[in-house]
Amino acid sequence: MATFLYKLGRTAFRRRHLVALIWVALLALAGIGAATAPPAGSTSFAIPGTEAQRAFDLLEQRFPGAGADGATARVVFRAPDGEKVTDAGRKAAVQKTLKELSASPEVASVTDPYTTGAVSKDGTIAYTSVRYQVPGIQLEDSSRTALQDAAQDARETGLTVEIGGDALSTVPETGATEVIGVVIAAVVLVVTFGSLVAAGLPLVTALIGVGIGVSTVTALAEALDLGSTTSILASMIGLAVGIDYALFIVSRYRAELAEGASREEAAGRAVGTAGSAVVFAGLTVVIALVGLAVVNIPMLTKMGVAAAGTVVVAVLIALTMIPALLGYAGRRVKPAGAKSRLLGGGRAAGSSDRPNLGTRWARFVVRRPVVVLLLGVVGLGAAALPSASLELGLPDDGSQPVSTTQRRAYDLLSEGFGPGFNGPLMVVVDAADSSRPAAAFSAVRDTITSLPDVVSVSPAQPNKAGDTAMITVVPGSKPSSAKTEQLVHAIRDASAGITPKTGATVLVTGSTAMNIDVSQKLDDALLPYLALVVGLAFLLLIVVFRSVLVPLKAALGFLLSVLAALGAVVAVFQWGWLSGPLGVEQTGPVMSMMPIFMVGVVFGLAMDYEVFLVTRMREAHVHGEEPRRAVVTGFRHGARVVTAAAVIMIAVFSGFVGSGDSMIKMIGFGLAVAVLFDAFVVRMALVPAVLALLGRRAWWLPAWLERILPDVDVEGEGLRTAQQRRPDPDADPDGKRELVGA
């Protein structure tokens, strides 16, 4: 591995014009594809294997043209103070609005609140349900405009009018804080390298990689039903790992220059050693992201695969374009320890004999490993305590900012009809095998009416064939409450007794039931997913470190950091701690897919730092250093870079906290906190403490396993002989041996 990557690095350095041309051409092609592709919307939400999804599929078959999966809107009307929507003038204004809504070509149906009982008891609030023929992702802009225009016309008559539902769903915005994250990353790189040129290389390559990855996702969005959220998450992860991977290779390049290597030779060695770590770190991230497919939720699978593709691009760019750009930069990239005239007064490499902060910290930890270990574990355990109160759910209009019309419509419905109106249940009765379908419909309705926490049950609405009917059930509790979940299970349990009597099958669906099924599916998939991802990465790390205990320690440390991060998410988004400064306008259940998504992404990122930091220790140990001294050596070379990488990743993820989309905000915060805990507590404190306690046992590997494992040579032992080689006579002029600090 190291030898191959060494040759790749030297080739890219020497053939830099060709390498740069290839990547710029790929960026241009991806950009053209993205520019000419139709814009992405909200991805369709299908959950194979759930009862709610089976009911939706049945409705599409038995109610053709009804748009069972079509977009919906609830237009809510409120009369001015002292008036009622049933007054003649107000009623006329509402009915005029209904006619305007019905005129839209994509509208399948519009209900009349005065004939369907959709008027509150005090007569002040009414609502109409608008169902469209197509899903929200396919809804024309003209239909959304017509919906908003109709509401505005009604407002001009004096009514308060708000719109809920998914018909107004828009592409989430990330805000200016995303740019701030990149600016912080740039500052950290400048401080780390002491050179504007060296600091600019990781940023340039990361932006090119993200540009290619996100543009490709955007170009394929409509064909693959990827959705706008997918590209945002791909850019979030791709930007963070792209900067980090380039940072490690540039840092190793400068270290090789400081040891006297020529620039071409230093580029080859940097890619051969740090590049090997980049490859395996990238593999762990890709395994974790692609492994999301085991959950069998198409939306989650697409998000994972798209983000994994961006990570692959980041790895390839780090291995090829970084050495090419180093060739262009020439002497403007200084050896390690040297500073540019602008930032460091032209300080030469090796001008200070004082141990760096990483060395001093590592010496402190190896002297007091037990104390550091206990403090780290107790601290992470305390941060993880809120995760015991974790409540899961999927966002609805109730989680929207109070400034949105969707949230105001949600609140009006709760005020006029009770919280359950915001999450009605749709019960589908399949009576195709029943001899008396009408009696079956009636029996189902009577059974549901007798259940607790039921406010109302609509009459059965059969299809034209009369073999299937829809019944709408309004719970007494809000959609995300435990009582509503209990009601869904109660209906399903009661339906088991109806089938033997009537021959009819009863299915419960609707957005609320779908959310419950999704949460259950994610809960059931979490352990298999953990086993798959951690298992595969564990085997990969055994190959990298040629040790059993080091990968085991890495996995246990990851579990601590992810639990602590989940605790922080619960404290902020569920309990409301620091919700004001973070812009969390509405607290509530944590998004259902958050735990499994965090497990996947954080595991991959955590293994990045493990690979980068511990491979330096492994390299020192392989070259003959005593275990505790190898820990200090690893920190001397890697702590500063790992710290910079973590700060950059935290800054990038934190930038997405400014998103207007609650899911993106929560993911950005969760990943930023997880990196903070994992990099600075687990990898920088617990890892050296555990390795110091284990000593030589940390690198133990059974003899039989040693024989069958492939030798990937991540530490670059195969390149030892290359250190004495002189540059090729026909090497590029910039590749000739130079004086250190020139």
PDB file of C-alpha atoms in Angstrom, residues 392-513:
ATOM      1  CA  LEU A 392     -37.776   9.790  19.289  1.00  0.00           C
ATOM      2  CA  GLY A 393     -40.120  11.162  16.643  1.00  0.00           C
ATOM      3  CA  LEU A 394     -40.175  12.744  13.200  1.00  0.00           C
ATOM      4  CA  PRO A 395     -40.563  16.500  12.709  1.00  0.00           C
ATOM      5  CA  ASP A 396     -43.980  17.860  11.771  1.00  0.00           C
ATOM      6  CA  ASP A 397     -45.434  21.350  11.486  1.00  0.00           C
ATOM      7  CA  GLY A 398     -45.368  21.626  15.275  1.00  0.00           C
ATOM      8  CA  SER A 399     -41.568  21.682  15.155  1.00  0.00           C
ATOM      9  CA  GLN A 400     -41.456  24.533  12.644  1.00  0.00           C
ATOM     10  CA  PRO A 401     -40.382  28.039  13.758  1.00  0.00           C
ATOM     11  CA  VAL A 402     -43.279  30.117  15.103  1.00  0.00           C
ATOM     12  CA  SER A 403     -42.691  32.619  12.303  1.00  0.00           C
ATOM     13  CA  THR A 404     -43.888  30.163   9.622  1.00  0.00           C
ATOM     14  CA  THR A 405     -47.448  29.845   8.363  1.00  0.00           C
ATOM     15  CA  GLN A 406     -47.218  26.062   8.846  1.00  0.00           C
ATOM     16  CA  ARG A 407     -46.594  26.463  12.576  1.00  0.00           C
ATOM     17  CA  ARG A 408     -49.334  29.085  12.959  1.00  0.00           C
ATOM     18  CA  ALA A 409     -51.797  26.773  11.189  1.00  0.00           C
ATOM     19  CA  TYR A 410     -50.758  23.957  13.529  1.00  0.00           C
ATOM     20  CA  ASP A 411     -51.416  26.139  16.573  1.00  0.00           C
ATOM     21  CA  LEU A 412     -54.797  27.319  15.262  1.00  0.00           C
ATOM     22  CA  LEU A 413     -55.956  23.739  14.700  1.00  0.00           C
ATOM     23  CA  SER A 414     -54.838  22.748  18.184  1.00  0.00           C
ATOM     24  CA  GLU A 415     -56.731  25.703  19.633  1.00  0.00           C
ATOM     25  CA  GLY A 416     -59.944  25.081  17.722  1.00  0.00           C
ATOM     26  CA  PHE A 417     -60.149  21.301  17.493  1.00  0.00           C
ATOM     27  CA  GLY A 418     -57.628  19.839  19.915  1.00  0.00           C
ATOM     28  CA  PRO A 419     -54.039  18.686  19.365  1.00  0.00           C
ATOM     29  CA  GLY A 420     -55.066  15.431  17.703  1.00  0.00           C
ATOM     30  CA  PHE A 421     -56.349  17.225  14.619  1.00  0.00           C
ATOM     31  CA  ASN A 422     -52.760  17.856  13.584  1.00  0.00           C
ATOM     32  CA  GLY A 423     -52.099  14.132  13.308  1.00  0.00           C
ATOM     33  CA  PRO A 424     -55.230  12.264  12.177  1.00  0.00           C
ATOM     34  CA  LEU A 425     -54.963   8.529  11.625  1.00  0.00           C
ATOM     35  CA  MET A 426     -56.115   6.989   8.376  1.00  0.00           C
ATOM     36  CA  VAL A 427     -57.602   3.515   8.811  1.00  0.00           C
ATOM     37  CA  VAL A 428     -57.861   1.471   5.605  1.00  0.00           C
ATOM     38  CA  VAL A 429     -60.328  -1.412   5.579  1.00  0.00           C
ATOM     39  CA  ASP A 430     -59.673  -4.043   2.904  1.00  0.00           C
ATOM     40  CA  ALA A 431     -62.945  -5.963   2.531  1.00  0.00           C
ATOM     41  CA  ALA A 432     -62.162  -7.654  -0.779  1.00  0.00           C
ATOM     42  CA  ASP A 433     -62.426 -11.059   0.876  1.00  0.00           C
ATOM     43  CA  SER A 434     -65.484 -10.169   2.941  1.00  0.00           C
ATOM     44  CA  SER A 435     -68.978 -11.327   1.999  1.00  0.00           C
ATOM     45  CA  ARG A 436     -70.507  -8.202   3.604  1.00  0.00           C
ATOM     46  CA  PRO A 437     -68.153  -5.240   3.057  1.00  0.00           C
ATOM     47  CA  ALA A 438     -70.588  -2.608   4.380  1.00  0.00           C
ATOM     48  CA  ALA A 439     -71.031  -4.515   7.635  1.00  0.00           C
ATOM     49  CA  ALA A 440     -67.244  -4.851   7.937  1.00  0.00           C
ATOM     50  CA  PHE A 441     -66.802  -1.083   7.525  1.00  0.00           C
ATOM     51  CA  SER A 442     -69.403  -0.433  10.205  1.00  0.00           C
ATOM     52  CA  ALA A 443     -67.859  -2.959  12.612  1.00  0.00           C
ATOM     53  CA  VAL A 444     -64.424  -1.361  12.258  1.00  0.00           C
ATOM     54  CA  ARG A 445     -65.836   2.107  12.904  1.00  0.00           C
ATOM     55  CA  ASP A 446     -67.727   0.966  15.990  1.00  0.00           C
ATOM     56  CA  THR A 447     -64.658  -0.813  17.376  1.00  0.00           C
ATOM     57  CA  ILE A 448     -62.439   2.256  16.942  1.00  0.00           C
ATOM     58  CA  THR A 449     -65.041   4.573  18.480  1.00  0.00           C
ATOM     59  CA  SER A 450     -64.967   2.544  21.680  1.00  0.00           C
ATOM     60  CA  LEU A 451     -61.220   2.926  22.160  1.00  0.00           C
ATOM     61  CA  PRO A 452     -59.792   5.475  24.620  1.00  0.00           C
ATOM     62  CA  ASP A 453     -58.288   8.804  23.475  1.00  0.00           C
ATOM     63  CA  VAL A 454     -60.470   8.933  20.352  1.00  0.00           C
ATOM     64  CA  VAL A 455     -62.123  12.305  19.674  1.00  0.00           C
ATOM     65  CA  SER A 456     -63.950  11.472  16.447  1.00  0.00           C
ATOM     66  CA  VAL A 457     -64.268   8.757  13.812  1.00  0.00           C
ATOM     67  CA  SER A 458     -65.455   9.705  10.336  1.00  0.00           C
ATOM     68  CA  PRO A 459     -67.980   7.586   8.390  1.00  0.00           C
ATOM     69  CA  ALA A 460     -66.361   5.017   6.114  1.00  0.00           C
ATOM     70  CA  GLN A 461     -65.567   6.314   2.614  1.00  0.00           C
ATOM     71  CA  PRO A 462     -65.663   3.319   0.242  1.00  0.00           C
ATOM     72  CA  ASN A 463     -64.122   3.218  -3.216  1.00  0.00           C
ATOM     73  CA  LYS A 464     -66.149   2.747  -6.401  1.00  0.00           C
ATOM     74  CA  ALA A 465     -65.843  -1.043  -6.197  1.00  0.00           C
ATOM     75  CA  GLY A 466     -67.071  -0.982  -2.619  1.00  0.00           C
ATOM     76  CA  ASP A 467     -64.374  -3.393  -1.424  1.00  0.00           C
ATOM     77  CA  THR A 468     -62.131  -0.882   0.374  1.00  0.00           C
ATOM     78  CA  ALA A 469     -62.866   2.069   2.634  1.00  0.00           C
ATOM     79  CA  MET A 470     -60.998   4.875   4.392  1.00  0.00           C
ATOM     80  CA  ILE A 471     -61.869   5.951   7.943  1.00  0.00           C
ATOM     81  CA  THR A 472     -60.318   9.044   9.512  1.00  0.00           C
ATOM     82  CA  VAL A 473     -59.644   8.886  13.250  1.00  0.00           C
ATOM     83  CA  VAL A 474     -58.808  12.000  15.266  1.00  0.00           C
ATOM     84  CA  PRO A 475     -56.848  11.251  18.474  1.00  0.00           C
ATOM     85  CA  GLY A 476     -57.221  13.282  21.618  1.00  0.00           C
ATOM     86  CA  SER A 477     -53.466  13.850  21.979  1.00  0.00           C
ATOM     87  CA  LYS A 478     -50.837  15.529  19.812  1.00  0.00           C
ATOM     88  CA  PRO A 479     -49.159  13.449  17.080  1.00  0.00           C
ATOM     89  CA  SER A 480     -45.839  12.951  18.905  1.00  0.00           C
ATOM     90  CA  SER A 481     -47.363  11.937  22.250  1.00  0.00           C
ATOM     91  CA  ALA A 482     -47.130   8.502  23.839  1.00  0.00           C
ATOM     92  CA  LYS A 483     -50.952   8.325  24.036  1.00  0.00           C
ATOM     93  CA  THR A 484     -51.285   8.668  20.264  1.00  0.00           C
ATOM     94  CA  GLU A 485     -48.744   5.889  19.777  1.00  0.00           C
ATOM     95  CA  GLN A 486     -50.726   3.712  22.193  1.00  0.00           C
ATOM     96  CA  LEU A 487     -53.886   4.423  20.197  1.00  0.00           C
ATOM     97  CA  VAL A 488     -52.248   3.286  16.964  1.00  0.00           C
ATOM     98  CA  HIS A 489     -51.204   0.018  18.597  1.00  0.00           C
ATOM     99  CA  ALA A 490     -54.666  -0.349  20.148  1.00  0.00           C
ATOM    100  CA  ILE A 491     -56.373  -0.062  16.736  1.00  0.00           C
ATOM    101  CA  ARG A 492     -53.984  -2.608  15.267  1.00  0.00           C
ATOM    102  CA  ASP A 493     -54.529  -4.985  18.164  1.00  0.00           C
ATOM    103  CA  ALA A 494     -58.315  -4.624  17.908  1.00  0.00           C
ATOM    104  CA  SER A 495     -58.225  -5.275  14.151  1.00  0.00           C
ATOM    105  CA  ALA A 496     -56.881  -8.766  14.814  1.00  0.00           C
ATOM    106  CA  GLY A 497     -60.294  -9.693  16.267  1.00  0.00           C
ATOM    107  CA  ILE A 498     -62.215  -8.112  13.380  1.00  0.00           C
ATOM    108  CA  THR A 499     -60.648 -10.192  10.605  1.00  0.00           C
ATOM    109  CA  PRO A 500     -62.013 -13.609  11.754  1.00  0.00           C
ATOM    110  CA  LYS A 501     -65.516 -12.168  12.111  1.00  0.00           C
ATOM    111  CA  THR A 502     -65.793 -10.129   8.915  1.00  0.00           C
ATOM    112  CA  GLY A 503     -63.007 -11.322   6.625  1.00  0.00           C
ATOM    113  CA  ALA A 504     -61.767  -7.724   6.341  1.00  0.00           C
ATOM    114  CA  THR A 505     -58.190  -6.593   6.936  1.00  0.00           C
ATOM    115  CA  VAL A 506     -57.556  -3.351   8.826  1.00  0.00           C
ATOM    116  CA  LEU A 507     -54.428  -1.230   8.288  1.00  0.00           C
ATOM    117  CA  VAL A 508     -53.486   2.031  10.028  1.00  0.00           C
ATOM    118  CA  THR A 509     -51.549   4.681   8.130  1.00  0.00           C
ATOM    119  CA  GLY A 510     -51.184   8.451   7.830  1.00  0.00           C
ATOM    120  CA  SER A 511     -48.196  10.608   8.729  1.00  0.00           C
ATOM    121  CA  THR A 512     -48.524   9.913  12.458  1.00  0.00           C
ATOM    122  CA  ALA A 513     -48.683   6.140  12.020  1.00  0.00           C
TER     123      ALA A 513
END
